[in-house]
């Protein structure tokens, strides 16, 4: 029998993840109990185990969903073209995507220490896959002769740290639009890697 | 009467801070109890209150000590000279200083949420003071005509995020020396801001 749209688990599953995200971001993974997550969702603590076996799985699901969403969104956004145009797209995309998800970004960096070794390896592989997208653009630009990057791997890490850092200081109500911030960062990224 | 060198509080104070730093970095501030900190130091839980009134004060002391140490070390390191030379010094200094203190860097970014509003303001003021050191170099380079930075405040945040990011990926046993990493980052920073 087909599942009814809006069935219990379809509605509650995302709400459980959202509650876990909010609480982990506010208090830290180790300080949050399954009981608190249940209270935030508005279900009994026991009912939570219909949706997830444990807190570790919730953390892992949050990080995996974030990284898979990032990779999918980039697949949809990226284009062919020369390395400079691809780098411009990457820079702008990365800023927008991360600015819209401050809690996910915070969790993804800060709670790596709380993943089991196996889960950590899986998240690291997804992160590495995303980083490799940028590294490939840098290597292609090097081959085209338009970039001068002494060490594409290190430059990849530097560019990602720089653009992700926007999430730590940008405020929607501040003096700059997202577009203005993207322009400033793109100018810096382009000059930092150009031949 | 002069205090005896190596007296109880002189030895235990730093040990309490070190234990708190280690435990906060490993588990997160909210998940660590004063009892755990006491156990890490090797004293009774009650004895801890001879050194600190509460856990919030420990967190604040750790962050304040870190920021004040950073500002003092930069005062000792910085030099006169043209803006390019000062920026080069800042970049190399920032990388070395932060690479040597991964736990302090981690705590300083991730536990801001757990400071009381008053303590948060004080830490933010110290951080702002440090950022202003870089912003001033950028503004001076702009005045000298050697830099082209569309927005010195935003470029300051971008450069600091980029160079601090080294702490997330650099491994002492890896393929690159600290000096090699400094060279790569300095090349990127210089080109990103040069006229």
PDB file of C-alpha atoms in Angstrom, chain A residues 44-191:
ATOM      1  CA  UNK A  44       7.839  11.428  24.149  1.00  0.00           C
ATOM      2  CA  UNK A  45      11.509  10.481  24.522  1.00  0.00           C
ATOM      3  CA  UNK A  46      10.696   6.859  23.635  1.00  0.00           C
ATOM      4  CA  UNK A  47       8.988   7.895  20.378  1.00  0.00           C
ATOM      5  CA  UNK A  48      12.250   9.398  19.125  1.00  0.00           C
ATOM      6  CA  UNK A  49      13.682   5.916  18.684  1.00  0.00           C
ATOM      7  CA  UNK A  50      11.179   5.296  15.898  1.00  0.00           C
ATOM      8  CA  UNK A  51      13.172   7.788  13.827  1.00  0.00           C
ATOM      9  CA  UNK A  52      16.744   7.262  14.873  1.00  0.00           C
ATOM     10  CA  UNK A  53      18.656   4.594  16.785  1.00  0.00           C
ATOM     11  CA  UNK A  54      20.759   7.100  18.743  1.00  0.00           C
ATOM     12  CA  UNK A  55      22.222  10.587  19.020  1.00  0.00           C
ATOM     13  CA  UNK A  56      25.351   9.642  17.069  1.00  0.00           C
ATOM     14  CA  UNK A  57      23.162   8.694  14.104  1.00  0.00           C
ATOM     15  CA  UNK A  58      21.402  12.053  14.301  1.00  0.00           C
ATOM     16  CA  UNK A  59      24.733  13.893  14.208  1.00  0.00           C
ATOM     17  CA  UNK A  60      25.985  11.757  11.354  1.00  0.00           C
ATOM     18  CA  UNK A  61      22.710  12.199   9.403  1.00  0.00           C
ATOM     19  CA  UNK A  62      22.912  15.982   9.850  1.00  0.00           C
ATOM     20  CA  UNK A  63      26.486  16.151   8.581  1.00  0.00           C
ATOM     21  CA  UNK A  64      25.915  13.697   5.748  1.00  0.00           C
ATOM     22  CA  UNK A  65      22.744  15.467   4.621  1.00  0.00           C
ATOM     23  CA  UNK A  66      24.603  18.788   4.684  1.00  0.00           C
ATOM     24  CA  UNK A  67      27.547  17.526   2.637  1.00  0.00           C
ATOM     25  CA  UNK A  68      25.369  15.615   0.159  1.00  0.00           C
ATOM     26  CA  UNK A  69      23.135  18.662  -0.266  1.00  0.00           C
ATOM     27  CA  UNK A  70      26.199  20.810  -0.882  1.00  0.00           C
ATOM     28  CA  UNK A  71      27.559  18.396  -3.500  1.00  0.00           C
ATOM     29  CA  UNK A  72      24.181  18.119  -5.251  1.00  0.00           C
ATOM     30  CA  UNK A  73      23.667  21.867  -5.294  1.00  0.00           C
ATOM     31  CA  UNK A  74      27.138  22.379  -6.747  1.00  0.00           C
ATOM     32  CA  UNK A  75      26.490  19.737  -9.422  1.00  0.00           C
ATOM     33  CA  UNK A  76      23.401  21.716 -10.442  1.00  0.00           C
ATOM     34  CA  UNK A  77      25.260  25.031 -10.365  1.00  0.00           C
ATOM     35  CA  UNK A  78      28.573  24.250 -11.970  1.00  0.00           C
ATOM     36  CA  UNK A  79      29.141  24.798 -15.651  1.00  0.00           C
ATOM     37  CA  UNK A  80      31.658  24.114 -18.333  1.00  0.00           C
ATOM     38  CA  UNK A  81      33.813  26.946 -19.495  1.00  0.00           C
ATOM     39  CA  UNK A  82      37.263  28.218 -18.691  1.00  0.00           C
ATOM     40  CA  UNK A  83      38.797  27.821 -15.257  1.00  0.00           C
ATOM     41  CA  UNK A  84      38.312  31.484 -14.333  1.00  0.00           C
ATOM     42  CA  UNK A  85      34.567  31.330 -14.972  1.00  0.00           C
ATOM     43  CA  UNK A  86      34.288  28.039 -13.065  1.00  0.00           C
ATOM     44  CA  UNK A  87      36.231  29.500 -10.140  1.00  0.00           C
ATOM     45  CA  UNK A  88      33.981  32.573 -10.140  1.00  0.00           C
ATOM     46  CA  UNK A  89      30.923  30.331  -9.960  1.00  0.00           C
ATOM     47  CA  UNK A  90      32.422  28.228  -7.204  1.00  0.00           C
ATOM     48  CA  UNK A  91      33.264  31.271  -5.079  1.00  0.00           C
ATOM     49  CA  UNK A  92      29.816  32.824  -5.401  1.00  0.00           C
ATOM     50  CA  UNK A  93      28.016  29.510  -4.942  1.00  0.00           C
ATOM     51  CA  UNK A  94      29.994  28.592  -1.828  1.00  0.00           C
ATOM     52  CA  UNK A  95      29.250  31.922  -0.157  1.00  0.00           C
ATOM     53  CA  UNK A  96      25.501  31.830  -0.828  1.00  0.00           C
ATOM     54  CA  UNK A  97      25.084  28.186   0.109  1.00  0.00           C
ATOM     55  CA  UNK A  98      26.934  28.514   3.419  1.00  0.00           C
ATOM     56  CA  UNK A  99      25.434  31.861   4.401  1.00  0.00           C
ATOM     57  CA  UNK A 100      21.995  30.264   4.207  1.00  0.00           C
ATOM     58  CA  UNK A 101      23.002  27.435   6.575  1.00  0.00           C
ATOM     59  CA  UNK A 102      24.934  28.869   9.522  1.00  0.00           C
ATOM     60  CA  UNK A 103      23.935  26.091  11.962  1.00  0.00           C
ATOM     61  CA  UNK A 104      24.916  23.329   9.532  1.00  0.00           C
ATOM     62  CA  UNK A 105      28.282  24.993   8.873  1.00  0.00           C
ATOM     63  CA  UNK A 106      28.938  25.408  12.589  1.00  0.00           C
ATOM     64  CA  UNK A 107      28.050  21.774  13.374  1.00  0.00           C
ATOM     65  CA  UNK A 108      30.010  20.432  10.411  1.00  0.00           C
ATOM     66  CA  UNK A 109      33.223  22.010  11.613  1.00  0.00           C
ATOM     67  CA  UNK A 110      32.821  21.877  15.370  1.00  0.00           C
ATOM     68  CA  UNK A 111      31.391  18.427  15.949  1.00  0.00           C
ATOM     69  CA  UNK A 112      33.737  16.358  13.791  1.00  0.00           C
ATOM     70  CA  UNK A 113      35.413  15.307  17.067  1.00  0.00           C
ATOM     71  CA  UNK A 114      32.165  13.658  18.203  1.00  0.00           C
ATOM     72  CA  UNK A 115      31.743  11.359  15.205  1.00  0.00           C
ATOM     73  CA  UNK A 116      32.688   7.707  15.541  1.00  0.00           C
ATOM     74  CA  UNK A 117      35.835   6.907  13.497  1.00  0.00           C
ATOM     75  CA  UNK A 118      33.741   5.167  10.841  1.00  0.00           C
ATOM     76  CA  UNK A 119      31.282   8.067  10.519  1.00  0.00           C
ATOM     77  CA  UNK A 120      34.164  10.539  10.521  1.00  0.00           C
ATOM     78  CA  UNK A 121      35.782   8.767   7.578  1.00  0.00           C
ATOM     79  CA  UNK A 122      32.543   8.947   5.599  1.00  0.00           C
ATOM     80  CA  UNK A 123      32.047  12.681   6.267  1.00  0.00           C
ATOM     81  CA  UNK A 124      35.690  13.365   5.482  1.00  0.00           C
ATOM     82  CA  UNK A 125      35.319  11.533   2.159  1.00  0.00           C
ATOM     83  CA  UNK A 126      32.336  13.734   1.219  1.00  0.00           C
ATOM     84  CA  UNK A 127      34.199  16.865   2.262  1.00  0.00           C
ATOM     85  CA  UNK A 128      37.235  15.762   0.300  1.00  0.00           C
ATOM     86  CA  UNK A 129      35.017  15.206  -2.734  1.00  0.00           C
ATOM     87  CA  UNK A 130      33.781  18.798  -2.511  1.00  0.00           C
ATOM     88  CA  UNK A 131      37.300  20.166  -1.998  1.00  0.00           C
ATOM     89  CA  UNK A 132      38.452  18.195  -5.015  1.00  0.00           C
ATOM     90  CA  UNK A 133      35.917  20.067  -7.165  1.00  0.00           C
ATOM     91  CA  UNK A 134      37.785  23.294  -6.388  1.00  0.00           C
ATOM     92  CA  UNK A 135      41.200  21.672  -6.626  1.00  0.00           C
ATOM     93  CA  UNK A 136      40.328  20.440 -10.123  1.00  0.00           C
ATOM     94  CA  UNK A 137      39.389  23.955 -11.211  1.00  0.00           C
ATOM     95  CA  UNK A 138      42.729  25.230  -9.898  1.00  0.00           C
ATOM     96  CA  UNK A 139      44.671  22.480 -11.680  1.00  0.00           C
ATOM     97  CA  UNK A 140      42.789  23.144 -14.924  1.00  0.00           C
ATOM     98  CA  UNK A 141      43.567  26.860 -14.648  1.00  0.00           C
ATOM     99  CA  UNK A 142      47.193  25.973 -14.074  1.00  0.00           C
ATOM    100  CA  UNK A 143      47.155  23.834 -17.239  1.00  0.00           C
ATOM    101  CA  UNK A 144      45.424  26.643 -19.169  1.00  0.00           C
ATOM    102  CA  UNK A 145      48.178  28.989 -17.961  1.00  0.00           C
ATOM    103  CA  UNK A 146      45.694  31.419 -16.366  1.00  0.00           C
ATOM    104  CA  UNK A 147      46.407  30.478 -12.726  1.00  0.00           C
ATOM    105  CA  UNK A 148      49.636  30.489 -10.752  1.00  0.00           C
ATOM    106  CA  UNK A 149      49.126  28.251  -7.726  1.00  0.00           C
ATOM    107  CA  UNK A 150      52.291  26.845  -6.140  1.00  0.00           C
ATOM    108  CA  UNK A 151      50.368  24.048  -4.391  1.00  0.00           C
ATOM    109  CA  UNK A 152      46.777  23.429  -5.595  1.00  0.00           C
ATOM    110  CA  UNK A 153      45.874  21.366  -2.518  1.00  0.00           C
ATOM    111  CA  UNK A 154      46.965  24.051  -0.047  1.00  0.00           C
ATOM    112  CA  UNK A 155      45.433  26.822  -2.126  1.00  0.00           C
ATOM    113  CA  UNK A 156      42.163  24.850  -2.141  1.00  0.00           C
ATOM    114  CA  UNK A 157      42.131  24.740   1.668  1.00  0.00           C
ATOM    115  CA  UNK A 158      43.013  28.448   1.870  1.00  0.00           C
ATOM    116  CA  UNK A 159      40.243  29.527  -0.509  1.00  0.00           C
ATOM    117  CA  UNK A 160      37.625  27.367   1.209  1.00  0.00           C
ATOM    118  CA  UNK A 161      38.562  28.705   4.655  1.00  0.00           C
ATOM    119  CA  UNK A 162      38.426  32.271   3.367  1.00  0.00           C
ATOM    120  CA  UNK A 163      34.996  32.025   1.770  1.00  0.00           C
ATOM    121  CA  UNK A 164      33.481  29.898   4.537  1.00  0.00           C
ATOM    122  CA  UNK A 165      34.616  32.557   7.016  1.00  0.00           C
ATOM    123  CA  UNK A 166      31.874  34.847   5.699  1.00  0.00           C
ATOM    124  CA  UNK A 167      29.457  32.905   7.918  1.00  0.00           C
ATOM    125  CA  UNK A 168      31.257  34.101  11.058  1.00  0.00           C
ATOM    126  CA  UNK A 169      30.810  37.820  10.453  1.00  0.00           C
ATOM    127  CA  UNK A 170      28.105  38.472   7.826  1.00  0.00           C
ATOM    128  CA  UNK A 171      24.809  39.866   9.101  1.00  0.00           C
ATOM    129  CA  UNK A 172      21.780  40.175   6.834  1.00  0.00           C
ATOM    130  CA  UNK A 173      20.959  43.514   8.394  1.00  0.00           C
ATOM    131  CA  UNK A 174      24.500  44.827   7.893  1.00  0.00           C
ATOM    132  CA  UNK A 175      25.780  47.417   5.431  1.00  0.00           C
ATOM    133  CA  UNK A 176      26.607  44.948   2.631  1.00  0.00           C
ATOM    134  CA  UNK A 177      24.395  42.843   0.368  1.00  0.00           C
ATOM    135  CA  UNK A 178      25.362  39.225  -0.306  1.00  0.00           C
ATOM    136  CA  UNK A 179      26.189  40.289  -3.875  1.00  0.00           C
ATOM    137  CA  UNK A 180      28.575  42.994  -2.642  1.00  0.00           C
ATOM    138  CA  UNK A 181      30.307  40.458  -0.395  1.00  0.00           C
ATOM    139  CA  UNK A 182      30.564  37.984  -3.275  1.00  0.00           C
ATOM    140  CA  UNK A 183      32.166  40.692  -5.439  1.00  0.00           C
ATOM    141  CA  UNK A 184      34.803  41.503  -2.817  1.00  0.00           C
ATOM    142  CA  UNK A 185      35.668  37.850  -2.214  1.00  0.00           C
ATOM    143  CA  UNK A 186      35.744  37.038  -5.898  1.00  0.00           C
ATOM    144  CA  UNK A 187      38.178  39.865  -6.544  1.00  0.00           C
ATOM    145  CA  UNK A 188      40.438  38.517  -3.781  1.00  0.00           C
ATOM    146  CA  UNK A 189      40.207  34.882  -4.888  1.00  0.00           C
ATOM    147  CA  UNK A 190      40.836  35.737  -8.518  1.00  0.00           C
ATOM    148  CA  UNK A 191      43.884  37.839  -7.790  1.00  0.00           C
TER     149      UNK A 191
END
